[in-house]
Amino acid sequence: MKFTIVGAGSSYTPELLEEMAARKEQLPVKEIVLYDINEKRLDIMTGFCRRYAKHLGLDVTITSTLDLDTALYGAAFVDTQIRVGGNKQRVVDEKIPLKYGLVGQETTGAGGMMKAFRTIPVMLNVARRMEELSPDGWIINYTNPTGLVTEAVTKNTKAHIAGFCSGGIFPKMWAKESMGISYDRVQYDYVGLNHMNFISNITIDGRPITEEEFNKLAEANDSVNPEISRLLGVLTSPYLQWYYQTTERVQGVLNAPQTRGEYVQELEKEVYAAYADENNCEKPAALAKRGGGGYSEVAMNFVNAVYNNTDTEMVVNVPNQGAVSFLPDQAVVEIPCLVNKRGMAPIHVAHVPPMCWGLISAVKNYEMLAVDAAVEGDVRKMKWALLAHPLVREYDLVEKLVPELLEANKEFLPQFHLK
């Protein structure tokens, strides 16, 4: 099996190797190809991954390349984890909306839209090269915002893509953390969009959880006030903090000494210094502060399900195709699917908690408009998308934001033909 990592300079890359080593009997990965456009980071990561693979007892050939076609040719699986513009542009995404008292965040609101605009053309190129060079291969996408990226690829190419986020296993992680319960004992209904989802009908060993157990899970999600989950009667994605606690969260960021993007920029210097140490063959301790835990486990669950044709229920970003009755068929949603060698079959969502319909619909409306704007380079649709977004919505703000966001990102937006 050839496994390619696009955006291999990401600090998360070694976690994929760790998961491969844990599953080496089931997944005979023989070749890992690391691809990135940043040669310095790629060289550091290649050296570390070779040391780390040896440390893990993972018998695999690791090569690196700056040529995308070489990386993609014949790959069975391609993990995509790119950040167009790097964390420098992430900080721009955060700070411009904050000037107007709006959420400045990397995957939602006006900043999240700009990340999508920079990323979608690059991911469409990856997908179109996959069509030519590895038509049977799978893109495992972790590039944010993964829902919008997956929708753009599925609407505009024939490449096989599965859009993932570790959020699909968060309730299992919360149960393990708060009650010491193994993942396989916890089941639930899960519906929504990436970073906009709700978890209900939670069971342990097939029985409904008690109120006490629900409260423990709600408190384990330390990003959202547990009183909100108690009021709704469902668990929420951590990102619902931006919708249900908007004023508080925006003020908190404004009062903070630095944005999350600025913090990550500093943290990655520490992480990469450890990776560059030729005597080091273990993951840096600082990586735990980076966030995003669990994604390699989800990625390899998918690889195992497809490669070994093992029926596996997983939360995936996929075209709706009737699974969520009030959303269009082409709309990409984040819901449970049955995964095996045939791909992903969305599982019909029988019940959507009624207090969640409106927010899911509004954000999906924004996402579909934003995808079209990103693909077409259409400023008018960009404005439509922001007017539709619950976290922006106001005409005067949209008219101020749009020229400033486009100017700050113009080197990354060839589709908009900006001068």
Short mmCIF file of N, CA, C and O in Angstrom, two decimals, residues 191-295:
data_model
loop_
_atom_site.label_atom_id
_atom_site.label_comp_id
_atom_site.label_asym_id
_atom_site.label_seq_id
_atom_site.Cartn_x
_atom_site.Cartn_y
_atom_site.Cartn_z
N VAL A 191 -25.74 14.54 14.14
CA VAL A 191 -26.25 15.21 12.94
C VAL A 191 -25.76 16.64 12.87
O VAL A 191 -25.57 17.30 13.90
N GLY A 192 -25.55 17.12 11.66
CA GLY A 192 -25.18 18.51 11.47
C GLY A 192 -24.15 18.67 10.38
O GLY A 192 -24.10 17.91 9.40
N LEU A 193 -23.30 19.69 10.56
CA LEU A 193 -22.24 20.03 9.63
C LEU A 193 -20.93 19.99 10.39
O LEU A 193 -20.90 19.92 11.62
N ASN A 194 -19.82 20.05 9.67
CA ASN A 194 -18.55 20.09 10.35
C ASN A 194 -18.47 21.32 11.26
O ASN A 194 -18.77 22.44 10.84
N HIS A 195 -18.12 21.10 12.49
CA HIS A 195 -18.06 22.15 13.53
C HIS A 195 -19.41 22.81 13.78
O HIS A 195 -19.48 23.94 14.25
N MET A 196 -20.48 22.07 13.48
CA MET A 196 -21.85 22.57 13.71
C MET A 196 -22.74 21.34 13.85
O MET A 196 -23.51 20.99 12.97
N ASN A 197 -22.57 20.60 14.96
CA ASN A 197 -23.27 19.32 15.06
C ASN A 197 -23.81 19.10 16.47
O ASN A 197 -23.39 19.74 17.43
N PHE A 198 -24.76 18.17 16.54
CA PHE A 198 -25.48 17.90 17.78
C PHE A 198 -25.55 16.40 18.00
O PHE A 198 -25.74 15.62 17.06
N ILE A 199 -25.41 15.98 19.27
CA ILE A 199 -25.35 14.57 19.62
C ILE A 199 -26.50 14.26 20.58
O ILE A 199 -26.63 14.89 21.63
N SER A 200 -27.32 13.30 20.20
CA SER A 200 -28.49 12.95 21.02
C SER A 200 -28.63 11.42 21.09
O SER A 200 -27.85 10.68 20.49
N ASN A 201 -29.66 10.96 21.81
CA ASN A 201 -29.95 9.53 21.92
C ASN A 201 -28.69 8.74 22.30
O ASN A 201 -28.34 7.75 21.68
N ILE A 202 -28.02 9.20 23.34
CA ILE A 202 -26.75 8.61 23.76
C ILE A 202 -27.01 7.38 24.63
O ILE A 202 -27.85 7.42 25.54
N THR A 203 -26.30 6.30 24.31
CA THR A 203 -26.45 5.07 25.10
C THR A 203 -25.07 4.54 25.50
O THR A 203 -24.06 4.80 24.83
N ILE A 204 -25.06 3.80 26.60
CA ILE A 204 -23.88 3.07 27.05
C ILE A 204 -24.29 1.61 27.18
O ILE A 204 -25.26 1.29 27.88
N ASP A 205 -23.59 0.75 26.47
CA ASP A 205 -23.96 -0.68 26.43
C ASP A 205 -25.41 -0.87 25.99
O ASP A 205 -26.10 -1.78 26.45
N GLY A 206 -25.90 0.04 25.14
CA GLY A 206 -27.25 -0.09 24.60
C GLY A 206 -28.35 0.51 25.46
O GLY A 206 -29.51 0.60 25.02
N ARG A 207 -28.05 0.95 26.67
CA ARG A 207 -29.08 1.54 27.52
C ARG A 207 -28.96 3.06 27.51
O ARG A 207 -27.84 3.61 27.41
N PRO A 208 -30.07 3.79 27.61
CA PRO A 208 -30.00 5.25 27.64
C PRO A 208 -29.18 5.73 28.84
O PRO A 208 -29.26 5.16 29.93
N ILE A 209 -28.39 6.76 28.64
CA ILE A 209 -27.58 7.27 29.74
C ILE A 209 -28.47 7.96 30.78
O ILE A 209 -29.56 8.44 30.46
N THR A 210 -28.00 7.97 31.99
CA THR A 210 -28.74 8.64 33.06
C THR A 210 -28.47 10.14 33.00
O THR A 210 -27.56 10.61 32.31
N GLU A 211 -29.24 10.90 33.75
CA GLU A 211 -29.03 12.35 33.82
C GLU A 211 -27.64 12.66 34.37
O GLU A 211 -26.96 13.58 33.89
N GLU A 212 -27.22 11.90 35.35
CA GLU A 212 -25.89 12.11 35.93
C GLU A 212 -24.80 11.87 34.89
O GLU A 212 -23.83 12.63 34.80
N GLU A 213 -24.95 10.82 34.10
CA GLU A 213 -23.96 10.52 33.05
C GLU A 213 -23.97 11.60 31.97
O GLU A 213 -22.91 12.01 31.48
N PHE A 214 -25.16 12.07 31.60
CA PHE A 214 -25.25 13.15 30.62
C PHE A 214 -24.50 14.38 31.11
O PHE A 214 -23.76 15.03 30.37
N ASN A 215 -24.69 14.72 32.38
CA ASN A 215 -24.03 15.89 32.95
C ASN A 215 -22.51 15.74 32.92
O ASN A 215 -21.79 16.72 32.67
N LYS A 216 -22.02 14.54 33.15
CA LYS A 216 -20.58 14.31 33.10
C LYS A 216 -20.04 14.54 31.69
O LYS A 216 -18.97 15.14 31.50
N LEU A 217 -20.80 14.07 30.70
CA LEU A 217 -20.37 14.27 29.31
C LEU A 217 -20.40 15.76 28.95
O LEU A 217 -19.50 16.27 28.29
N ALA A 218 -21.46 16.45 29.38
CA ALA A 218 -21.59 17.87 29.09
C ALA A 218 -20.44 18.66 29.70
O ALA A 218 -19.91 19.60 29.09
N GLU A 219 -20.04 18.28 30.90
CA GLU A 219 -18.96 19.00 31.58
C GLU A 219 -17.59 18.66 30.99
O GLU A 219 -16.65 19.47 31.06
N ALA A 220 -17.48 17.50 30.38
CA ALA A 220 -16.22 17.12 29.74
C ALA A 220 -15.96 17.96 28.49
O ALA A 220 -14.80 18.14 28.10
N ASN A 221 -17.02 18.45 27.87
CA ASN A 221 -16.89 19.37 26.73
C ASN A 221 -16.65 20.76 27.29
O ASN A 221 -17.57 21.56 27.46
N ASP A 222 -15.41 21.06 27.62
CA ASP A 222 -15.14 22.28 28.38
C ASP A 222 -15.12 23.55 27.53
O ASP A 222 -14.84 24.63 28.03
N SER A 223 -15.45 23.44 26.24
CA SER A 223 -15.53 24.63 25.38
C SER A 223 -16.89 25.30 25.44
O SER A 223 -17.01 26.49 25.14
N VAL A 224 -17.92 24.55 25.80
CA VAL A 224 -19.30 25.06 25.80
C VAL A 224 -19.85 24.96 27.22
O VAL A 224 -19.68 23.94 27.90
N ASN A 225 -20.52 26.00 27.66
CA ASN A 225 -21.15 26.01 28.97
C ASN A 225 -22.06 24.79 29.11
O ASN A 225 -22.98 24.61 28.31
N PRO A 226 -21.82 23.91 30.09
CA PRO A 226 -22.64 22.70 30.22
C PRO A 226 -24.12 23.00 30.43
O PRO A 226 -24.97 22.16 30.14
N GLU A 227 -24.44 24.19 30.94
CA GLU A 227 -25.85 24.55 31.11
C GLU A 227 -26.57 24.61 29.77
O GLU A 227 -27.79 24.38 29.69
N ILE A 228 -25.84 24.91 28.70
CA ILE A 228 -26.45 24.94 27.37
C ILE A 228 -26.86 23.54 26.95
O ILE A 228 -27.98 23.33 26.46
N SER A 229 -25.99 22.58 27.16
CA SER A 229 -26.34 21.19 26.83
C SER A 229 -27.49 20.70 27.69
O SER A 229 -28.39 19.99 27.20
N ARG A 230 -27.49 21.07 28.97
CA ARG A 230 -28.60 20.66 29.84
C ARG A 230 -29.92 21.28 29.38
O ARG A 230 -30.96 20.62 29.41
N LEU A 231 -29.88 22.52 28.95
CA LEU A 231 -31.08 23.18 28.45
C LEU A 231 -31.59 22.51 27.17
O LEU A 231 -32.79 22.22 27.04
N LEU A 232 -30.68 22.23 26.23
CA LEU A 232 -31.06 21.64 24.96
C LEU A 232 -31.41 20.16 25.08
O LEU A 232 -32.19 19.63 24.30
N GLY A 233 -30.78 19.48 26.05
CA GLY A 233 -30.96 18.04 26.17
C GLY A 233 -30.12 17.25 25.19
O GLY A 233 -30.32 16.04 25.01
N VAL A 234 -29.17 17.93 24.54
CA VAL A 234 -28.26 17.27 23.61
C VAL A 234 -26.85 17.82 23.85
O VAL A 234 -26.68 18.93 24.35
N LEU A 235 -25.84 17.04 23.46
CA LEU A 235 -24.47 17.53 23.47
C LEU A 235 -24.21 18.31 22.19
O LEU A 235 -24.85 18.07 21.17
N THR A 236 -23.25 19.23 22.25
CA THR A 236 -22.95 20.03 21.07
C THR A 236 -21.47 19.93 20.71
O THR A 236 -20.63 19.58 21.54
N SER A 237 -21.18 20.26 19.46
CA SER A 237 -19.79 20.45 19.06
C SER A 237 -19.17 21.55 19.91
O SER A 237 -19.84 22.53 20.26
N PRO A 238 -17.86 21.44 20.23
CA PRO A 238 -17.21 22.53 20.95
C PRO A 238 -17.33 23.88 20.24
O PRO A 238 -17.32 24.93 20.87
N TYR A 239 -17.47 23.84 18.91
CA TYR A 239 -17.53 25.09 18.14
C TYR A 239 -18.86 25.82 18.29
O TYR A 239 -18.98 26.97 17.86
N LEU A 240 -19.84 25.19 18.92
CA LEU A 240 -21.11 25.88 19.17
C LEU A 240 -20.92 27.03 20.16
O LEU A 240 -21.80 27.88 20.31
N GLN A 241 -19.77 27.07 20.83
CA GLN A 241 -19.48 28.21 21.71
C GLN A 241 -19.57 29.52 20.94
O GLN A 241 -19.98 30.56 21.48
N TRP A 242 -19.18 29.50 19.66
CA TRP A 242 -19.16 30.73 18.87
C TRP A 242 -20.57 31.21 18.52
O TRP A 242 -20.77 32.39 18.23
N TYR A 243 -21.54 30.30 18.57
CA TYR A 243 -22.92 30.64 18.23
C TYR A 243 -23.76 30.93 19.47
O TYR A 243 -24.60 31.83 19.46
N TYR A 244 -23.56 30.17 20.53
CA TYR A 244 -24.40 30.29 21.72
C TYR A 244 -23.81 31.21 22.79
O TYR A 244 -24.49 31.59 23.73
N GLN A 245 -22.52 31.52 22.65
CA GLN A 245 -21.86 32.40 23.62
C GLN A 245 -21.04 33.47 22.87
O GLN A 245 -19.93 33.81 23.26
N THR A 246 -21.62 34.00 21.80
CA THR A 246 -20.88 34.85 20.86
C THR A 246 -20.26 36.06 21.54
O THR A 246 -19.04 36.30 21.42
N THR A 247 -21.05 36.86 22.23
CA THR A 247 -20.55 38.10 22.83
C THR A 247 -19.42 37.81 23.81
O THR A 247 -18.36 38.46 23.80
N GLU A 248 -19.64 36.82 24.66
CA GLU A 248 -18.63 36.44 25.66
C GLU A 248 -17.34 35.98 25.00
O GLU A 248 -16.24 36.38 25.42
N ARG A 249 -17.46 35.15 23.98
CA ARG A 249 -16.27 34.59 23.35
C ARG A 249 -15.50 35.66 22.55
O ARG A 249 -14.26 35.68 22.56
N VAL A 250 -16.20 36.52 21.84
CA VAL A 250 -15.53 37.59 21.11
C VAL A 250 -14.78 38.50 22.08
O VAL A 250 -13.62 38.86 21.85
N GLN A 251 -15.43 38.86 23.17
CA GLN A 251 -14.78 39.71 24.16
C GLN A 251 -13.56 39.03 24.76
O GLN A 251 -12.53 39.67 25.01
N GLY A 252 -13.68 37.74 24.98
CA GLY A 252 -12.55 36.99 25.52
C GLY A 252 -11.34 37.03 24.61
O GLY A 252 -10.20 37.19 25.07
N VAL A 253 -11.57 36.91 23.30
CA VAL A 253 -10.46 36.96 22.34
C VAL A 253 -9.88 38.37 22.28
O VAL A 253 -8.67 38.56 22.23
N LEU A 254 -10.76 39.38 22.31
CA LEU A 254 -10.29 40.76 22.28
C LEU A 254 -9.44 41.10 23.50
O LEU A 254 -8.48 41.88 23.41
N ASN A 255 -9.78 40.51 24.63
CA ASN A 255 -9.04 40.77 25.87
C ASN A 255 -7.77 39.93 26.01
O ASN A 255 -6.91 40.23 26.85
N ALA A 256 -7.65 38.89 25.20
CA ALA A 256 -6.49 38.00 25.31
C ALA A 256 -5.24 38.68 24.77
O ALA A 256 -5.31 39.53 23.88
N PRO A 257 -4.06 38.30 25.28
CA PRO A 257 -2.82 38.92 24.81
C PRO A 257 -2.48 38.56 23.37
O PRO A 257 -1.72 39.28 22.71
N GLN A 258 -3.02 37.46 22.87
CA GLN A 258 -2.77 37.04 21.49
C GLN A 258 -3.91 36.16 21.00
O GLN A 258 -4.66 35.59 21.79
N THR A 259 -4.04 36.06 19.70
CA THR A 259 -5.06 35.18 19.13
C THR A 259 -4.56 33.74 19.16
O THR A 259 -3.36 33.48 19.39
N ARG A 260 -5.46 32.81 18.90
CA ARG A 260 -5.07 31.41 18.85
C ARG A 260 -4.01 31.18 17.76
O ARG A 260 -3.05 30.44 17.96
N GLY A 261 -4.17 31.83 16.62
CA GLY A 261 -3.20 31.68 15.54
C GLY A 261 -1.81 32.16 15.94
O GLY A 261 -0.80 31.53 15.59
N GLU A 262 -1.74 33.27 16.67
CA GLU A 262 -0.45 33.77 17.14
C GLU A 262 0.17 32.80 18.14
O GLU A 262 1.39 32.55 18.11
N TYR A 263 -0.66 32.23 19.01
CA TYR A 263 -0.17 31.23 19.97
C TYR A 263 0.39 30.01 19.24
O TYR A 263 1.48 29.50 19.58
N VAL A 264 -0.33 29.54 18.23
CA VAL A 264 0.10 28.35 17.49
C VAL A 264 1.40 28.63 16.75
O VAL A 264 2.28 27.76 16.68
N GLN A 265 1.56 29.83 16.20
CA GLN A 265 2.82 30.17 15.53
C GLN A 265 4.01 30.01 16.48
O GLN A 265 5.05 29.46 16.09
N GLU A 266 3.87 30.49 17.69
CA GLU A 266 4.94 30.36 18.68
C GLU A 266 5.15 28.90 19.09
O GLU A 266 6.29 28.43 19.21
N LEU A 267 4.05 28.20 19.30
CA LEU A 267 4.13 26.80 19.72
C LEU A 267 4.83 25.94 18.67
O LEU A 267 5.64 25.06 19.00
N GLU A 268 4.54 26.21 17.40
CA GLU A 268 5.13 25.38 16.33
C GLU A 268 6.64 25.57 16.24
O GLU A 268 7.34 24.66 15.80
N LYS A 269 7.14 26.72 16.65
CA LYS A 269 8.60 26.89 16.68
C LYS A 269 9.21 25.90 17.66
O LYS A 269 10.24 25.28 17.37
N GLU A 270 8.56 25.74 18.81
CA GLU A 270 9.04 24.79 19.82
C GLU A 270 8.91 23.35 19.32
O GLU A 270 9.84 22.54 19.48
N VAL A 271 7.78 23.05 18.71
CA VAL A 271 7.54 21.70 18.19
C VAL A 271 8.56 21.35 17.12
O VAL A 271 9.17 20.26 17.12
N TYR A 272 8.80 22.29 16.19
CA TYR A 272 9.71 22.00 15.09
C TYR A 272 11.18 21.96 15.52
O TYR A 272 11.99 21.24 14.92
N ALA A 273 11.51 22.70 16.56
CA ALA A 273 12.88 22.59 17.10
C ALA A 273 13.12 21.17 17.60
O ALA A 273 14.21 20.61 17.41
N ALA A 274 12.10 20.58 18.21
CA ALA A 274 12.22 19.19 18.69
C ALA A 274 12.29 18.21 17.53
O ALA A 274 13.08 17.26 17.55
N TYR A 275 11.47 18.43 16.50
CA TYR A 275 11.52 17.55 15.33
C TYR A 275 12.89 17.61 14.64
O TYR A 275 13.36 16.62 14.09
N ALA A 276 13.51 18.79 14.65
CA ALA A 276 14.78 18.97 13.94
C ALA A 276 15.97 18.36 14.68
O ALA A 276 17.03 18.16 14.09
N ASP A 277 15.79 18.05 15.96
CA ASP A 277 16.87 17.46 16.76
C ASP A 277 17.13 16.03 16.28
O ASP A 277 16.29 15.14 16.46
N GLU A 278 18.28 15.81 15.69
CA GLU A 278 18.59 14.51 15.10
C GLU A 278 18.73 13.39 16.12
O GLU A 278 18.75 12.22 15.77
N ASN A 279 18.82 13.76 17.39
CA ASN A 279 18.88 12.74 18.44
C ASN A 279 17.51 12.40 19.00
O ASN A 279 17.39 11.50 19.84
N ASN A 280 16.50 13.12 18.53
CA ASN A 280 15.15 12.91 19.05
C ASN A 280 14.37 11.96 18.15
O ASN A 280 14.33 12.14 16.93
N CYS A 281 13.74 10.95 18.76
CA CYS A 281 12.93 10.01 17.98
C CYS A 281 11.54 9.82 18.61
O CYS A 281 10.87 8.83 18.36
N GLU A 282 11.13 10.79 19.43
CA GLU A 282 9.81 10.73 20.04
C GLU A 282 9.05 12.03 19.80
O GLU A 282 9.67 13.10 19.64
N LYS A 283 7.71 11.94 19.82
CA LYS A 283 6.89 13.13 19.60
C LYS A 283 7.19 14.19 20.66
O LYS A 283 7.32 13.86 21.85
N PRO A 284 7.29 15.46 20.27
CA PRO A 284 7.53 16.51 21.25
C PRO A 284 6.37 16.63 22.24
O PRO A 284 5.20 16.52 21.86
N ALA A 285 6.69 16.87 23.48
CA ALA A 285 5.65 17.04 24.51
C ALA A 285 4.75 18.23 24.18
O ALA A 285 3.55 18.21 24.45
N ALA A 286 5.33 19.25 23.53
CA ALA A 286 4.56 20.46 23.21
C ALA A 286 3.44 20.19 22.21
O ALA A 286 2.50 20.97 22.10
N LEU A 287 3.53 19.07 21.48
CA LEU A 287 2.49 18.77 20.48
C LEU A 287 1.12 18.61 21.13
O LEU A 287 0.09 18.89 20.51
N ALA A 288 1.09 18.18 22.38
CA ALA A 288 -0.18 17.99 23.08
C ALA A 288 -0.94 19.31 23.24
O ALA A 288 -2.17 19.31 23.37
N LYS A 289 -0.23 20.44 23.20
CA LYS A 289 -0.88 21.75 23.33
C LYS A 289 -1.48 22.22 22.01
O LYS A 289 -2.16 23.23 21.97
N ARG A 290 -1.20 21.52 20.94
CA ARG A 290 -1.59 21.97 19.59
C ARG A 290 -3.06 21.75 19.30
O ARG A 290 -3.64 22.40 18.43
N GLY A 291 -3.71 20.81 20.04
CA GLY A 291 -5.12 20.50 19.76
C GLY A 291 -5.25 19.50 18.63
O GLY A 291 -4.27 19.04 18.06
N GLY A 292 -6.51 19.17 18.28
CA GLY A 292 -6.74 18.29 17.13
C GLY A 292 -6.55 16.82 17.41
O GLY A 292 -6.41 16.02 16.49
N GLY A 293 -6.51 16.43 18.68
CA GLY A 293 -6.29 15.02 19.02
C GLY A 293 -7.36 14.10 18.46
O GLY A 293 -8.52 14.46 18.35
N GLY A 294 -6.94 12.89 18.09
CA GLY A 294 -7.88 11.87 17.63
C GLY A 294 -8.00 11.75 16.13
O GLY A 294 -8.57 10.79 15.62
N TYR A 295 -7.43 12.70 15.38
CA TYR A 295 -7.67 12.67 13.94
C TYR A 295 -6.97 11.50 13.25
O TYR A 295 -7.51 10.92 12.32
#
